[in-house]
Amino acid sequence: PEVARLGPPLGPVSIPHYGEASGLDVQPQLHRVGDVRYAILFPSDPALHQQRLPILMHPYGGPHAQEVLIARPNYIEDQWWADQGYAVIIADGRGTPGVSPSCERAVHRDLAGPPLADQIIALDHALATYPDQLDADRVGISGWSFGGFLSALAVLARPDRFTAAVAGAPVTDWELYDTAYTERYLGNPGVDRDPYLASGLLRRADELQRPLLLIHGLADDNVYVAHTLALSSALVAAGRTHSVLPLAGVTHMTTGSGIAAQLLQLEADFFATHLRPNSG
């Protein structure tokens, strides 16, 4: 049969770009300490480099997600935070991909210990590398999902190192999370609950000494809001002050909800209160 002809072959086609430029001078500096990789970003304003900066750590820190890449667009939001007067650190430690299978398997039966230890390794290396630019006494941490779990864990387990935390959609009890995920790392809780209890946050509620803001979408179908409610209840029972921000109609991600910018400002206000950026 005769094949319909669609005309001559097309040459190079120019596709117009309508993306709005961020207007930010994104300059991540990349480091590696053993299996830990981290990026650090400083304010674009040279005047802010004349003082010690509070540190804001922005981890994910869990399986399946590599944050530290040689790709400036990945750090646009982090540069925005840096320009508010912070040194921003994004660290990938054991359990995250990109190094080796053995590095990824380091979180077997322990989703708390290695990820938190490696955030502190990155923090200590940054403090040693930039001793005149960073303030070790003002360290905030903020993350979402596994990063939210890790942020809450940081202020609960290491109040000596972390000043304040924002935990977005955090897993607080691994027995409440997806079994296909948790049993891969922590095993069968019907056989051995110890890894679940050791990796969870609820048993640490009475350890809270630092400001903690919990944020959770009420329509989250990945990490159910029951996680934040359970931790908040445990904190109330322990007499520990904290804040909870419920987001009506919001699922696990906030990018398409129309509130992303407002959430950024709320977090900025929280850390401005507790970390005092631009105060020298």
Coordinates of C-alpha atoms in Angstrom, one line a residue:
P1 CA 0.0 0.0 0.0
E2 CA 1.1 3.5 -0.6
V3 CA 2.6 5.3 2.4
A4 CA 1.3 8.7 3.0
R5 CA 4.0 11.3 2.8
L6 CA 4.1 14.0 5.5
G7 CA 6.4 16.3 3.7
P8 CA 10.2 16.8 3.8
P9 CA 12.1 15.9 6.9
L10 CA 12.2 18.7 9.5
G11 CA 15.4 20.5 10.3
P12 CA 16.4 21.7 13.8
V13 CA 13.4 23.1 15.7
S14 CA 13.7 25.9 18.2
I15 CA 11.5 25.4 21.2
P16 CA 10.7 28.6 23.0
H17 CA 11.4 28.7 26.8
Y18 CA 8.8 30.4 28.9
G19 CA 10.2 29.5 32.4
E20 CA 10.7 32.4 34.7
A21 CA 14.2 33.0 35.8
S22 CA 14.7 32.7 39.6
G23 CA 16.9 35.8 39.8
L24 CA 19.1 34.0 42.3
D25 CA 22.9 33.5 42.0
V26 CA 23.0 29.8 42.9
Q27 CA 26.5 28.8 44.0
P28 CA 26.6 25.5 45.8
Q29 CA 30.0 24.3 47.1
L30 CA 30.2 20.5 47.1
H31 CA 32.1 18.4 49.7
R32 CA 32.6 14.7 50.5
V33 CA 33.6 13.1 53.8
G34 CA 33.8 9.4 53.4
D35 CA 30.4 8.2 52.4
V36 CA 28.8 11.6 53.2
R37 CA 28.3 14.1 50.5
Y38 CA 27.0 17.6 51.2
A39 CA 26.5 21.0 49.5
I40 CA 26.7 24.3 51.3
L41 CA 25.4 27.6 50.0
F42 CA 26.1 31.1 51.4
P43 CA 24.2 34.4 51.0
S44 CA 24.7 36.2 47.7
D45 CA 25.1 39.5 49.6
P46 CA 28.8 40.0 50.4
A47 CA 27.9 42.1 53.4
L48 CA 26.5 39.0 55.1
H49 CA 29.8 37.2 54.8
Q50 CA 31.4 39.6 57.4
Q51 CA 29.5 37.8 60.2
R52 CA 29.0 34.3 61.5
L53 CA 26.0 32.8 59.9
P54 CA 23.4 30.6 61.5
I55 CA 23.2 27.2 59.8
L56 CA 20.1 25.7 58.2
M57 CA 20.3 22.0 57.3
H58 CA 17.8 20.9 54.6
P59 CA 18.0 17.1 54.5
Y60 CA 16.0 14.4 52.9
G61 CA 18.5 11.8 54.1
G62 CA 16.5 8.6 53.3
P63 CA 16.5 5.8 50.8
H64 CA 15.8 6.3 47.1
A65 CA 16.6 10.1 47.0
Q66 CA 19.9 11.7 46.2
E67 CA 19.9 15.4 46.8
V68 CA 23.6 16.4 46.4
L69 CA 24.1 16.7 42.7
I70 CA 26.2 18.8 40.3
A71 CA 23.1 20.7 39.1
R72 CA 22.5 24.3 40.1
P73 CA 18.7 24.2 39.5
N74 CA 18.4 21.7 42.3
Y75 CA 19.5 24.3 44.8
I76 CA 17.3 27.3 43.9
E77 CA 15.1 27.1 47.0
D78 CA 18.2 26.5 49.1
Q79 CA 19.8 29.6 47.7
W80 CA 16.7 31.6 48.6
W81 CA 17.1 30.4 52.2
A82 CA 20.8 31.3 52.1
D83 CA 19.9 34.8 50.9
Q84 CA 17.7 35.2 54.0
G85 CA 20.9 35.2 56.1
Y86 CA 21.8 31.5 56.5
A87 CA 24.5 29.0 55.5
V88 CA 22.4 26.2 54.1
I89 CA 23.7 22.6 54.2
I90 CA 22.2 19.7 52.2
A91 CA 23.7 16.3 53.1
D92 CA 23.3 12.8 51.7
G93 CA 24.6 10.1 54.1
R94 CA 24.3 6.4 54.5
G95 CA 21.1 5.0 53.2
T96 CA 20.9 7.4 50.3
P97 CA 21.9 6.3 46.8
G98 CA 24.9 7.4 44.8
V99 CA 27.8 5.8 46.6
S100 CA 27.6 2.0 46.8
P101 CA 25.1 -0.8 47.6
S102 CA 26.8 -1.3 51.0
C103 CA 26.2 2.4 51.8
E104 CA 22.5 2.1 50.9
R105 CA 22.2 -1.1 53.1
A106 CA 23.8 0.7 56.1
V107 CA 20.3 1.6 57.4
H108 CA 19.2 -2.0 57.6
R109 CA 17.3 -2.4 60.9
D110 CA 18.1 1.2 61.8
L111 CA 16.5 4.2 60.0
A112 CA 17.5 6.6 62.7
G113 CA 21.1 6.1 63.8
P114 CA 23.1 6.3 60.5
P115 CA 21.1 9.1 58.8
L116 CA 21.3 11.4 61.9
A117 CA 25.0 10.6 62.5
D118 CA 25.8 11.5 58.9
Q119 CA 24.0 14.9 59.1
I120 CA 26.2 15.7 62.1
I121 CA 29.3 14.5 60.2
A122 CA 28.4 17.0 57.4
L123 CA 27.8 19.7 60.0
D124 CA 31.1 19.1 61.8
H125 CA 33.0 19.1 58.5
A126 CA 31.4 22.4 57.4
L127 CA 32.2 24.0 60.8
A128 CA 35.9 22.9 60.4
T129 CA 36.1 24.0 56.8
Y130 CA 34.5 27.4 57.4
P131 CA 35.3 28.2 61.0
D132 CA 35.0 32.0 60.7
Q133 CA 31.8 32.0 58.7
L134 CA 29.5 29.5 60.6
D135 CA 27.9 29.7 64.0
A136 CA 27.8 26.3 65.7
D137 CA 25.4 27.6 68.4
R138 CA 22.6 28.4 65.9
V139 CA 21.7 25.3 63.8
G140 CA 18.3 24.8 62.4
I141 CA 17.0 21.8 60.5
S142 CA 14.0 21.5 58.1
G143 CA 12.8 18.7 56.0
W144 CA 9.8 16.9 54.5
S145 CA 8.7 13.3 54.6
F146 CA 11.8 11.3 55.6
G147 CA 13.5 14.7 55.9
G148 CA 10.7 15.7 58.3
F149 CA 11.3 12.5 60.4
L150 CA 15.0 13.3 60.4
S151 CA 14.5 16.9 61.4
A152 CA 12.3 16.0 64.4
L153 CA 14.7 13.3 65.3
A154 CA 17.6 15.8 65.3
V155 CA 16.1 18.1 68.0
L156 CA 14.7 15.2 70.0
A157 CA 18.0 13.1 70.1
R158 CA 20.6 15.8 69.7
P159 CA 19.5 19.1 71.3
D160 CA 23.1 19.8 72.0
R161 CA 23.7 20.3 68.3
F162 CA 20.4 21.5 66.9
T163 CA 18.6 24.7 67.9
A164 CA 15.2 24.4 66.2
A165 CA 13.4 22.2 63.7
V166 CA 10.6 22.2 61.2
A167 CA 9.3 18.7 60.5
G168 CA 7.0 18.5 57.4
A169 CA 4.8 15.4 57.0
P170 CA 7.1 13.3 59.2
V171 CA 7.0 9.6 59.8
T172 CA 6.9 9.3 63.6
D173 CA 6.0 5.6 64.1
W174 CA 7.3 3.2 61.4
E175 CA 4.6 0.7 62.3
L176 CA 2.1 3.1 60.9
Y177 CA 3.9 3.4 57.5
D178 CA 3.8 1.4 54.3
T179 CA 4.8 -2.2 55.0
A180 CA 6.4 -2.6 51.5
Y181 CA 8.8 0.2 52.5
T182 CA 9.4 -0.4 56.2
E183 CA 9.8 -4.2 56.1
R184 CA 12.4 -3.8 53.4
Y185 CA 14.6 -1.9 55.9
L186 CA 13.3 -2.8 59.4
G187 CA 12.1 -6.4 58.9
N188 CA 8.8 -7.9 60.0
P189 CA 7.5 -6.2 63.2
G190 CA 5.5 -9.4 64.0
V191 CA 8.8 -11.1 64.4
D192 CA 10.9 -8.3 65.9
R193 CA 9.5 -4.9 66.9
D194 CA 12.8 -3.6 68.3
P195 CA 14.0 -1.9 65.1
Y196 CA 10.7 -0.1 64.7
L197 CA 10.7 1.1 68.3
A198 CA 14.3 2.2 68.1
S199 CA 13.8 4.1 64.8
G200 CA 10.5 5.8 65.9
L201 CA 10.0 9.2 67.5
L202 CA 7.2 8.5 70.0
R203 CA 9.4 7.1 72.7
R204 CA 11.6 10.2 72.5
A205 CA 8.8 12.7 73.2
D206 CA 9.9 13.5 76.7
E207 CA 13.4 14.4 75.4
L208 CA 12.2 17.5 73.5
Q209 CA 14.1 20.6 74.7
R210 CA 14.1 22.7 71.5
P211 CA 11.5 24.5 69.4
L212 CA 9.7 22.2 67.0
L213 CA 7.1 23.0 64.4
L214 CA 5.2 20.1 62.9
I215 CA 3.4 20.6 59.5
H216 CA 1.1 18.0 58.0
G217 CA -1.5 17.9 55.2
L218 CA -4.8 16.6 56.4
A219 CA -5.3 14.8 53.1
D220 CA -1.9 13.2 53.0
D221 CA -2.3 9.7 51.6
N222 CA 1.3 8.7 51.9
V223 CA 2.4 9.7 55.4
Y224 CA -1.0 9.9 57.2
V225 CA -1.6 12.8 59.5
A226 CA -2.0 10.2 62.3
H227 CA 1.9 10.3 62.5
T228 CA 1.9 14.0 63.5
L229 CA -1.1 13.6 65.7
A230 CA 0.5 10.7 67.5
L231 CA 3.8 12.6 68.1
S232 CA 1.9 15.7 69.2
S233 CA -0.2 13.7 71.7
A234 CA 3.0 12.1 73.1
L235 CA 4.6 15.5 73.4
V236 CA 1.5 16.9 75.2
A237 CA 1.5 13.9 77.6
A238 CA 5.2 14.6 78.3
G239 CA 4.5 18.3 78.9
R240 CA 6.7 19.4 76.0
T241 CA 5.7 22.6 74.2
H242 CA 5.6 22.4 70.4
S243 CA 3.6 23.8 67.5
V244 CA 1.4 22.0 64.9
L245 CA 0.3 23.5 61.6
P246 CA -2.5 21.4 59.9
L247 CA -3.0 22.0 56.2
A248 CA -6.6 21.4 55.2
G249 CA -7.0 19.6 51.8
V250 CA -3.3 19.2 51.3
T251 CA -1.7 15.9 50.4
H252 CA 1.9 14.7 50.8
M253 CA 3.3 17.4 48.5
T254 CA 2.4 21.1 48.6
T255 CA 3.9 22.2 45.3
G256 CA 0.5 22.4 43.5
S257 CA -1.6 23.5 46.4
G258 CA -1.1 27.2 46.0
I259 CA 0.4 27.5 49.5
A260 CA 4.1 26.7 48.9
A261 CA 5.1 30.4 49.0
Q262 CA 3.1 30.9 52.2
L263 CA 4.7 27.8 53.8
L264 CA 8.1 29.2 53.0
Q265 CA 7.3 32.5 54.7
L266 CA 5.9 30.7 57.8
E267 CA 9.1 28.6 58.0
A268 CA 11.2 31.7 57.5
D269 CA 9.4 33.5 60.4
F270 CA 9.9 30.4 62.6
F271 CA 13.6 30.3 62.0
A272 CA 14.0 34.1 62.2
T273 CA 12.6 33.9 65.7
H274 CA 14.8 31.0 66.9
L275 CA 18.0 31.4 64.8
R276 CA 18.2 35.2 64.5
P277 CA 19.7 35.5 61.0
N278 CA 21.5 38.8 60.2
S279 CA 22.2 39.3 63.9
G280 CA 26.0 38.7 63.6

